[in-house]
């Protein structure tokens, strides 16, 4: 890797956002079964250290250029300390799921140390029912879901015995001197004055004028034009946010989504969006918000991922919006108006399916097996691409982001411990009080809801309503 790789325009914008109220932290919460002899923290530490060479950016830190003359650069951390990044924590035993969620929310609220590589991993012990959790928190500048992947992607194995890993004899490369960085920045200012002006604006906090390179990653912008012609409806979901977070989860049975899909001939993603619509409807009603038949909330679905039909050997076919159908290709996005005013769940599903139909016709299809083989099971990496696509749109264009990543339907293991639950965590964007991320794994669909602490004090109502909405739709399909 080069001694000093300059951050992309978007990575730099994410980095400078860290001083505001919408830092681009993302990650995952894996809940694991603890073996009879307890959690072996040292084994987790060794596993992470042994596989860091697969994600080399996790040993690099951001170095800014004097006077903001150019975008910052990635340089090797000469004093890299694995024990700083991999940390041991514990809940008062027996720790409840709510206590785990509160801990994750507090950790999400804390800024990352910008003098070190921008990630942290917590092994949380003391969880009830003989479980522990591993929470990975990475900065979106660090993970793009394509070239720079999330560390969770390389820690999971499909067997209790971890795969053998070659010894990594890593030696940090020397960083360029300050005069060399300034000289390179001045040369870039002369050859690319417009880019230099953008960098200066980012440094001064004027993010609105920065040209976001993920506009290209959105792909078929014409598909967005019709919906985006009008601003998103007014909603309590859109409010000024703080740095403080709430985190809640919901677990649902994947087979229920399949039954609904089979009954109505739609996609799994249609069912997911309909379930979310029903949950948001219940939440609005619980708040006493005015809800009429025509009330809608606009969702941005940065990845169009849905299960279409069973394939060979029990492998499901998954539709993935994107240029060449590869998960590491361009991320497709679409805006869909969720019919939260519709009281009939079947009609809600019909509206959602109609809204996504045109987009689905233009999407390529790959199998879930192919997607997982190409990308590994790393919801954070896949959701990172969704967050990048979302960040290129004005917050006035949508009310809530809903990202969906498929996972394998077989057990996975981390340092010999079986993973029994996996909740993705996607970041909040400016004036976005709620972000919903979900992933399927080993027969279930796991929702992670990241919310602003003040704007969404009742986010647990949304989580509970996901179950109610799914049951309502299942009953209607009977």
Coordinates of C-alpha atoms in Angstrom, one line a residue:
X1 CA 0.0 0.0 0.0
X2 CA 1.2 3.5 -0.7
X3 CA 2.9 5.4 2.1
X4 CA 0.2 8.1 2.0
X5 CA -3.0 7.5 0.1
X6 CA -5.2 10.6 -0.1
X7 CA -8.8 10.2 1.2
X8 CA -11.4 10.3 -1.4
X9 CA -13.7 13.3 -1.5
X10 CA -16.4 11.4 0.2
X11 CA -14.2 9.8 2.8
X12 CA -12.8 13.3 3.7
X13 CA -16.3 14.7 4.0
X14 CA -17.2 11.8 6.4
X15 CA -14.0 12.5 8.4
X16 CA -14.8 16.2 8.9
X17 CA -18.3 15.4 9.9
X18 CA -17.0 13.8 13.0
X19 CA -17.0 17.2 14.8
X20 CA -20.8 17.6 14.2
X21 CA -23.9 15.8 15.4
X22 CA -24.0 13.2 12.7
X23 CA -20.7 11.3 12.8
X24 CA -20.6 8.4 10.4
X25 CA -20.1 5.5 12.8
X26 CA -21.4 2.2 11.7
X27 CA -20.9 -1.4 12.6
X28 CA -22.5 -4.5 14.0
X29 CA -23.5 -6.3 17.2
X30 CA -22.9 -10.1 17.2
X31 CA -24.4 -12.1 20.0
X32 CA -22.5 -15.3 20.7
X33 CA -22.9 -18.5 22.7
X34 CA -20.3 -18.7 25.5
X35 CA -18.6 -22.1 25.8
X36 CA -18.6 -23.9 29.2
X37 CA -15.1 -22.7 30.0
X38 CA -16.1 -19.1 29.5
X39 CA -15.1 -16.3 27.1
X40 CA -11.5 -16.5 26.0
X41 CA -10.8 -12.8 25.4
X42 CA -7.2 -13.5 24.5
X43 CA -8.4 -15.8 21.7
X44 CA -10.5 -13.0 20.3
X45 CA -7.6 -10.6 20.5
X46 CA -5.3 -13.1 18.7
X47 CA -7.9 -13.7 16.0
X48 CA -8.3 -10.0 15.3
X49 CA -4.6 -9.4 15.2
X50 CA -4.0 -12.4 12.9
X51 CA -6.5 -11.2 10.4
X52 CA -5.7 -7.5 10.3
X53 CA -3.6 -8.0 7.2
X54 CA -6.8 -8.7 5.4
X55 CA -8.1 -5.2 6.2
X56 CA -4.9 -3.2 6.0
X57 CA -6.6 0.2 6.5
X58 CA -7.4 -0.9 10.1
X59 CA -3.7 -0.2 10.9
X60 CA -3.8 3.2 9.3
X61 CA -4.8 6.6 10.7
X62 CA -5.8 9.9 9.1
X63 CA -3.3 12.6 8.9
X64 CA -4.4 16.1 7.9
X65 CA -2.5 18.4 5.7
X66 CA -1.4 21.8 7.1
X67 CA -3.8 24.7 6.6
X68 CA -6.4 22.3 5.0
X69 CA -4.5 22.7 1.6
X70 CA -5.6 19.2 0.5
X71 CA -7.6 16.3 1.6
X72 CA -6.1 14.3 4.4
X73 CA -4.1 11.1 3.8
X74 CA -4.0 7.6 5.1
X75 CA -0.7 6.7 6.8
X76 CA 0.5 3.7 8.8
X77 CA 0.1 4.1 12.5
X78 CA 3.7 3.8 13.7
X79 CA 2.6 3.1 17.2
X80 CA -0.3 0.8 16.4
X81 CA -1.6 -0.9 19.6
X82 CA -4.1 -3.7 19.1
X83 CA -5.0 -3.7 22.8
X84 CA -6.3 -0.1 22.4
X85 CA -8.7 -1.1 19.7
X86 CA -9.9 -4.5 21.0
X87 CA -11.4 -3.9 24.4
X88 CA -13.0 -6.0 27.1
X89 CA -16.3 -4.9 28.8
X90 CA -18.9 -6.5 30.9
X91 CA -22.5 -6.1 32.0
X92 CA -23.6 -6.7 35.6
X93 CA -24.4 -10.4 35.4
X94 CA -27.0 -11.5 34.4
X95 CA -27.0 -8.7 31.8
X96 CA -30.2 -8.1 29.9
X97 CA -30.6 -7.3 26.2
X98 CA -31.7 -3.8 27.2
X99 CA -28.5 -3.2 29.1
X100 CA -26.5 -4.4 26.1
X101 CA -28.4 -2.0 23.9
X102 CA -27.8 0.9 26.3
X103 CA -24.1 0.1 26.2
X104 CA -24.0 0.1 22.4
X105 CA -25.9 3.4 22.4
X106 CA -23.3 5.0 24.7
X107 CA -20.5 3.6 22.6
X108 CA -22.1 5.0 19.4
X109 CA -22.3 8.4 21.1
X110 CA -18.6 8.6 21.8
X111 CA -16.3 10.0 19.1
X112 CA -13.5 7.9 17.8
X113 CA -9.9 9.0 18.6
X114 CA -8.8 10.6 15.3
X115 CA -5.1 10.3 16.3
X116 CA -5.5 6.5 15.9
X117 CA -7.0 4.1 13.3
X118 CA -10.8 4.8 13.3
X119 CA -12.2 1.7 14.8
X120 CA -13.0 -0.1 18.1
X121 CA -14.1 -3.7 19.0
X122 CA -15.7 -4.5 22.3
X123 CA -16.1 -8.0 23.8
X124 CA -19.0 -7.6 26.1
X125 CA -19.3 -10.4 28.8
X126 CA -22.0 -11.1 31.3
X127 CA -25.0 -11.3 29.0
X128 CA -27.8 -13.5 30.3
X129 CA -28.5 -17.0 29.0
X130 CA -24.8 -17.9 28.7
X131 CA -24.1 -15.3 26.0
X132 CA -21.6 -12.6 25.2
X133 CA -21.6 -9.9 22.5
X134 CA -19.0 -8.4 20.2
X135 CA -19.7 -4.8 19.1
X136 CA -17.6 -3.5 16.2
X137 CA -17.6 0.3 15.6
X138 CA -15.9 1.6 12.5
X139 CA -15.9 5.0 10.9
X140 CA -17.5 5.2 7.4
X141 CA -14.3 6.9 6.1
X142 CA -12.6 3.7 7.0
X143 CA -15.1 1.3 5.3
X144 CA -16.4 1.8 1.8
X145 CA -17.9 -1.7 1.4
X146 CA -15.9 -2.2 -1.8
X147 CA -12.1 -1.8 -1.5
X148 CA -11.9 -1.2 2.2
X149 CA -14.0 -3.7 4.1
X150 CA -15.3 -4.0 7.6
X151 CA -13.2 -6.1 10.0
X152 CA -16.3 -8.2 10.8
X153 CA -16.0 -9.6 7.3
X154 CA -12.8 -11.4 8.1
X155 CA -13.5 -12.6 11.7
X156 CA -16.4 -15.0 11.1
X157 CA -15.8 -18.7 10.2
X158 CA -18.3 -21.4 9.1
X159 CA -16.8 -23.9 11.6
X160 CA -16.1 -23.7 15.3
X161 CA -12.4 -24.1 14.7
X162 CA -11.1 -20.9 13.1
X163 CA -9.4 -21.2 9.8
X164 CA -5.6 -21.2 9.9
X165 CA -4.1 -17.8 9.3
X166 CA -0.5 -17.1 8.2
X167 CA 1.7 -15.2 10.5
X168 CA 1.5 -11.5 9.7
X169 CA 4.9 -9.8 10.0
X170 CA 3.6 -6.2 9.6
X171 CA 6.0 -3.4 9.6
X172 CA 4.6 0.2 9.3
X173 CA 5.8 2.3 6.4
X174 CA 7.3 5.6 7.2
X175 CA 4.9 8.6 6.7
X176 CA 5.8 11.5 4.5
X177 CA 7.1 14.6 6.2
X178 CA 5.0 17.7 6.7
X179 CA 7.0 19.7 4.0
X180 CA 6.4 16.8 1.6
X181 CA 2.6 16.8 2.3
X182 CA 2.4 20.6 1.9
X183 CA 4.4 20.5 -1.4
X184 CA 2.1 17.8 -2.7
X185 CA -0.9 19.8 -1.7
X186 CA 0.3 23.0 -3.4
X187 CA 1.0 21.1 -6.6
X188 CA -2.5 19.7 -6.5
X189 CA -3.9 23.2 -5.9
X190 CA -2.2 24.4 -9.0
X191 CA -3.3 21.5 -11.2
X192 CA -6.8 21.1 -9.7
X193 CA -7.9 24.4 -8.2
X194 CA -11.5 23.4 -8.0
X195 CA -10.8 20.3 -5.9
X196 CA -8.6 22.5 -3.6
X197 CA -11.5 24.8 -3.0
X198 CA -13.8 21.9 -2.1
X199 CA -11.2 20.6 0.4
X200 CA -11.0 24.1 2.0
X201 CA -14.7 24.2 2.3
X202 CA -14.7 20.8 4.0
X203 CA -12.0 21.9 6.4
X204 CA -14.1 24.9 7.3
X205 CA -17.2 22.8 7.8
X206 CA -19.1 24.0 4.7
X207 CA -20.2 20.5 3.7
X208 CA -23.2 21.5 1.7
X209 CA -21.1 22.8 -1.2
X210 CA -19.0 19.7 -1.5
X211 CA -19.6 17.6 -4.6
X212 CA -20.3 14.1 -3.3
X213 CA -18.8 11.4 -5.5
X214 CA -21.5 8.9 -4.7
X215 CA -24.0 10.6 -7.0
X216 CA -22.4 8.4 -9.6
X217 CA -22.8 5.4 -7.3
X218 CA -26.5 5.9 -7.2
X219 CA -26.7 4.7 -10.7
X220 CA -30.0 5.2 -12.6
X221 CA -30.8 8.7 -11.3
X222 CA -33.8 8.8 -13.6
X223 CA -35.4 6.2 -11.3
X224 CA -35.2 8.6 -8.5
X225 CA -36.4 11.7 -10.4
X226 CA -40.1 11.1 -10.2
X227 CA -40.3 10.5 -6.5
X228 CA -37.6 13.1 -5.7
X229 CA -39.4 15.8 -7.6
X230 CA -41.3 16.7 -4.4
X231 CA -39.7 17.1 -0.9
X232 CA -40.3 14.3 1.5
X233 CA -43.5 14.7 3.7
X234 CA -43.1 16.5 7.0
X235 CA -42.4 14.0 9.7
X236 CA -41.2 13.9 13.3
X237 CA -38.5 11.6 12.0
X238 CA -36.8 14.6 10.6
X239 CA -35.5 16.9 13.3
X240 CA -32.2 18.4 14.5
X241 CA -30.2 15.6 16.2
X242 CA -27.5 15.5 18.9
X243 CA -24.5 13.1 19.2
X244 CA -26.4 11.0 21.7
X245 CA -28.0 7.8 20.5
X246 CA -30.5 5.1 21.4
X247 CA -30.1 1.6 20.0
X248 CA -32.8 -1.1 19.9
X249 CA -33.3 -4.3 18.1
X250 CA -36.0 -6.7 16.8
X251 CA -35.8 -10.3 15.7
X252 CA -38.3 -11.9 13.3
X253 CA -38.7 -15.2 11.6
X254 CA -37.5 -15.3 8.0
X255 CA -40.0 -18.1 7.2
X256 CA -42.9 -15.6 7.8
X257 CA -41.5 -13.3 5.1
X258 CA -41.3 -16.2 2.7
X259 CA -44.9 -17.2 3.4
X260 CA -46.1 -13.7 2.7
X261 CA -44.0 -13.5 -0.4
X262 CA -45.4 -16.8 -1.7
X263 CA -49.0 -15.8 -1.0
X264 CA -48.8 -12.5 -2.9
X265 CA -46.1 -13.1 -5.5
X266 CA -44.0 -10.2 -4.3
X267 CA -40.4 -9.9 -3.1
X268 CA -39.0 -10.3 0.3
X269 CA -37.8 -6.7 0.1
X270 CA -41.4 -5.6 -0.5
X271 CA -42.5 -7.5 2.6
X272 CA -39.7 -5.8 4.6
X273 CA -40.7 -2.3 3.5
X274 CA -44.3 -3.1 4.2
X275 CA -43.5 -4.3 7.7
X276 CA -41.5 -1.1 8.3
X277 CA -44.4 1.0 6.9
X278 CA -46.8 -0.7 9.4
X279 CA -44.5 -0.2 12.3
X280 CA -44.0 3.5 11.5
X281 CA -47.8 3.8 11.2
X282 CA -48.3 2.4 14.7
X283 CA -45.6 4.7 16.0
X284 CA -47.2 7.8 14.5
X285 CA -50.5 6.8 16.0
X286 CA -48.9 6.2 19.4
X287 CA -47.7 9.8 19.3
X288 CA -51.0 11.2 18.3
X289 CA -49.7 12.4 15.0
X290 CA -52.4 13.1 12.3
X291 CA -52.6 10.1 10.0
X292 CA -55.0 10.1 7.1
X293 CA -55.5 7.6 4.2
X294 CA -53.1 9.6 2.1
X295 CA -50.3 9.9 4.7
X296 CA -46.9 8.6 3.5
X297 CA -43.3 8.6 4.7
X298 CA -40.5 8.4 2.2
X299 CA -37.9 5.7 2.6
X300 CA -34.5 5.6 1.0
X301 CA -33.5 2.0 0.3
X302 CA -29.8 2.3 -0.7
X303 CA -29.7 -1.5 -1.6
X304 CA -32.5 -3.2 -3.4
X305 CA -32.1 -6.7 -2.0
X306 CA -35.0 -9.1 -2.0
X307 CA -35.5 -12.9 -2.0
X308 CA -37.2 -13.8 -5.3
X309 CA -37.7 -17.6 -5.1
X310 CA -36.0 -20.8 -3.8
X311 CA -33.1 -21.9 -5.9
X312 CA -31.2 -25.1 -6.2
X313 CA -30.0 -26.9 -3.1
X314 CA -32.2 -24.7 -0.9
X315 CA -30.4 -21.5 -1.9
X316 CA -32.6 -18.5 -2.4
X317 CA -32.4 -16.2 -5.3
X318 CA -31.7 -12.6 -4.3
X319 CA -32.3 -9.5 -6.5
X320 CA -29.5 -6.9 -6.1
X321 CA -29.9 -3.5 -7.7
X322 CA -26.6 -2.6 -9.2
X323 CA -24.6 -2.2 -12.4
X324 CA -23.3 -5.7 -13.1
X325 CA -25.0 -7.5 -10.3
X326 CA -21.9 -7.8 -8.2
X327 CA -22.3 -6.7 -4.5
X328 CA -19.0 -4.8 -4.8
X329 CA -20.2 -2.9 -7.9
X330 CA -22.3 0.3 -7.8
X331 CA -24.9 0.6 -5.2
X332 CA -28.4 1.2 -6.5
X333 CA -30.9 3.2 -4.5
X334 CA -34.5 4.1 -4.8
X335 CA -37.0 6.3 -3.0
X336 CA -40.3 4.7 -2.1
X337 CA -43.3 6.3 -0.4
X338 CA -44.4 4.1 2.4
X339 CA -48.2 4.1 2.7
X340 CA -48.4 4.6 6.5
X341 CA -51.9 6.0 6.2
X342 CA -53.3 2.8 4.7
X343 CA -54.9 0.7 7.4
X344 CA -55.2 -2.5 5.4
X345 CA -51.8 -4.3 5.5
X346 CA -52.5 -6.1 2.2
X347 CA -53.1 -2.8 0.5
X348 CA -49.9 -1.4 2.0
X349 CA -48.0 -4.3 0.5
X350 CA -49.7 -3.7 -2.9
X351 CA -48.7 0.0 -2.9
X352 CA -45.1 -0.9 -2.0
X353 CA -44.8 -3.7 -4.6
X354 CA -46.1 -1.4 -7.2
X355 CA -43.6 1.3 -6.3
X356 CA -40.7 -1.0 -6.4
X357 CA -41.8 -3.0 -9.5
X358 CA -40.1 -0.7 -12.1
X359 CA -36.9 -0.7 -10.2
X360 CA -36.9 -4.4 -9.8
X361 CA -37.4 -5.0 -13.5
X362 CA -34.1 -3.2 -14.2
X363 CA -32.2 -5.0 -11.4
X364 CA -29.8 -7.9 -12.1
X365 CA -30.2 -11.1 -10.0
X366 CA -27.6 -13.2 -8.2
X367 CA -28.0 -16.0 -5.8
X368 CA -27.6 -15.4 -2.1
X369 CA -24.7 -18.0 -2.2
X370 CA -22.9 -16.0 -4.9
X371 CA -23.4 -12.7 -3.0
X372 CA -22.1 -14.1 0.2
X373 CA -19.2 -15.9 -1.5
X374 CA -18.1 -12.6 -3.2
X375 CA -18.6 -10.3 -0.2
X376 CA -18.4 -12.6 2.8
X377 CA -21.0 -12.1 5.5
X378 CA -20.4 -8.5 6.6
X379 CA -23.5 -6.5 7.0
X380 CA -21.5 -3.5 8.0
X381 CA -19.6 -3.5 4.7
X382 CA -22.9 -3.8 2.7
X383 CA -24.7 -1.2 4.8
X384 CA -21.7 1.1 4.4
X385 CA -22.4 1.2 0.7
X386 CA -26.0 2.1 1.5
X387 CA -25.0 4.9 3.8
X388 CA -22.7 6.3 1.2
X389 CA -25.4 6.4 -1.3
X390 CA -27.8 8.0 1.1
X391 CA -25.3 10.7 2.1
X392 CA -25.3 12.0 -1.5
X393 CA -29.0 13.0 -1.3
X394 CA -30.4 15.9 0.5
X395 CA -32.1 15.0 3.8
X396 CA -35.2 16.8 2.5
X397 CA -35.7 14.0 0.0
X398 CA -36.5 11.2 2.4
X399 CA -37.6 10.6 6.0
X400 CA -35.9 7.4 6.9
X401 CA -33.1 5.1 5.5
X402 CA -33.8 1.4 5.4
X403 CA -30.8 -0.8 4.4
X404 CA -31.1 -4.5 3.9
X405 CA -28.2 -7.1 3.6
X406 CA -28.6 -10.8 3.1
X407 CA -26.7 -13.3 5.1
X408 CA -26.1 -17.1 5.1
X409 CA -28.6 -19.5 6.5
X410 CA -26.0 -21.5 8.3
X411 CA -24.3 -20.9 11.7
X412 CA -21.1 -18.8 11.8
X413 CA -18.5 -18.7 14.5
X414 CA -16.2 -16.1 16.0
X415 CA -13.1 -17.4 17.8
X416 CA -15.0 -20.7 18.2
X417 CA -18.2 -19.2 19.7
X418 CA -21.4 -19.7 17.7
X419 CA -23.1 -16.5 16.6
X420 CA -26.7 -16.7 17.4
X421 CA -27.8 -13.1 16.5
X422 CA -26.4 -10.4 14.3
X423 CA -27.7 -6.8 14.4
X424 CA -26.3 -4.2 11.9
X425 CA -25.8 -0.6 12.9
X426 CA -26.1 2.1 10.2
X427 CA -25.3 5.8 10.9
X428 CA -27.7 8.7 11.3
X429 CA -27.5 11.4 8.7
X430 CA -28.1 15.1 9.3
X431 CA -31.7 15.8 10.5
X432 CA -32.5 12.1 10.3
X433 CA -33.7 10.8 13.7
X434 CA -33.9 7.1 12.8
X435 CA -31.9 4.7 10.7
X436 CA -33.1 1.1 10.2
X437 CA -30.7 -1.6 9.1
X438 CA -31.5 -5.3 8.8
X439 CA -29.9 -8.5 7.8
X440 CA -31.0 -12.2 7.5
X441 CA -29.0 -14.9 9.2
X442 CA -29.6 -18.5 10.0
X443 CA -33.4 -18.4 9.7
X444 CA -34.1 -15.0 11.2
X445 CA -34.3 -11.4 10.1
X446 CA -32.5 -9.1 12.6
X447 CA -33.3 -5.3 12.8
X448 CA -30.9 -2.8 14.3
X449 CA -32.5 0.6 14.9
X450 CA -30.1 3.5 15.5
X451 CA -31.9 6.7 16.8
X452 CA -31.3 10.1 18.2
X453 CA -31.7 10.0 22.0
X454 CA -33.9 13.1 22.2
X455 CA -35.8 13.0 18.9
X456 CA -36.7 9.3 19.2
X457 CA -37.1 8.7 22.9
X458 CA -39.8 6.2 21.9
X459 CA -37.8 4.2 19.3
X460 CA -38.7 1.1 21.3
X461 CA -42.3 1.5 20.1
X462 CA -41.0 1.2 16.5
X463 CA -39.1 -2.0 17.4
X464 CA -42.1 -3.6 19.0
X465 CA -44.3 -2.5 16.2
X466 CA -42.2 -4.4 13.7
X467 CA -43.4 -7.6 15.3
X468 CA -47.0 -6.4 15.3
X469 CA -46.8 -5.3 11.7
X470 CA -45.4 -8.6 10.5
X471 CA -48.0 -10.6 12.4
X472 CA -50.8 -8.4 11.0
X473 CA -49.5 -8.9 7.4
X474 CA -49.1 -12.7 8.0
X475 CA -52.7 -12.9 9.4
X476 CA -54.0 -11.1 6.4
X477 CA -52.2 -13.4 4.0
X478 CA -53.8 -16.5 5.7

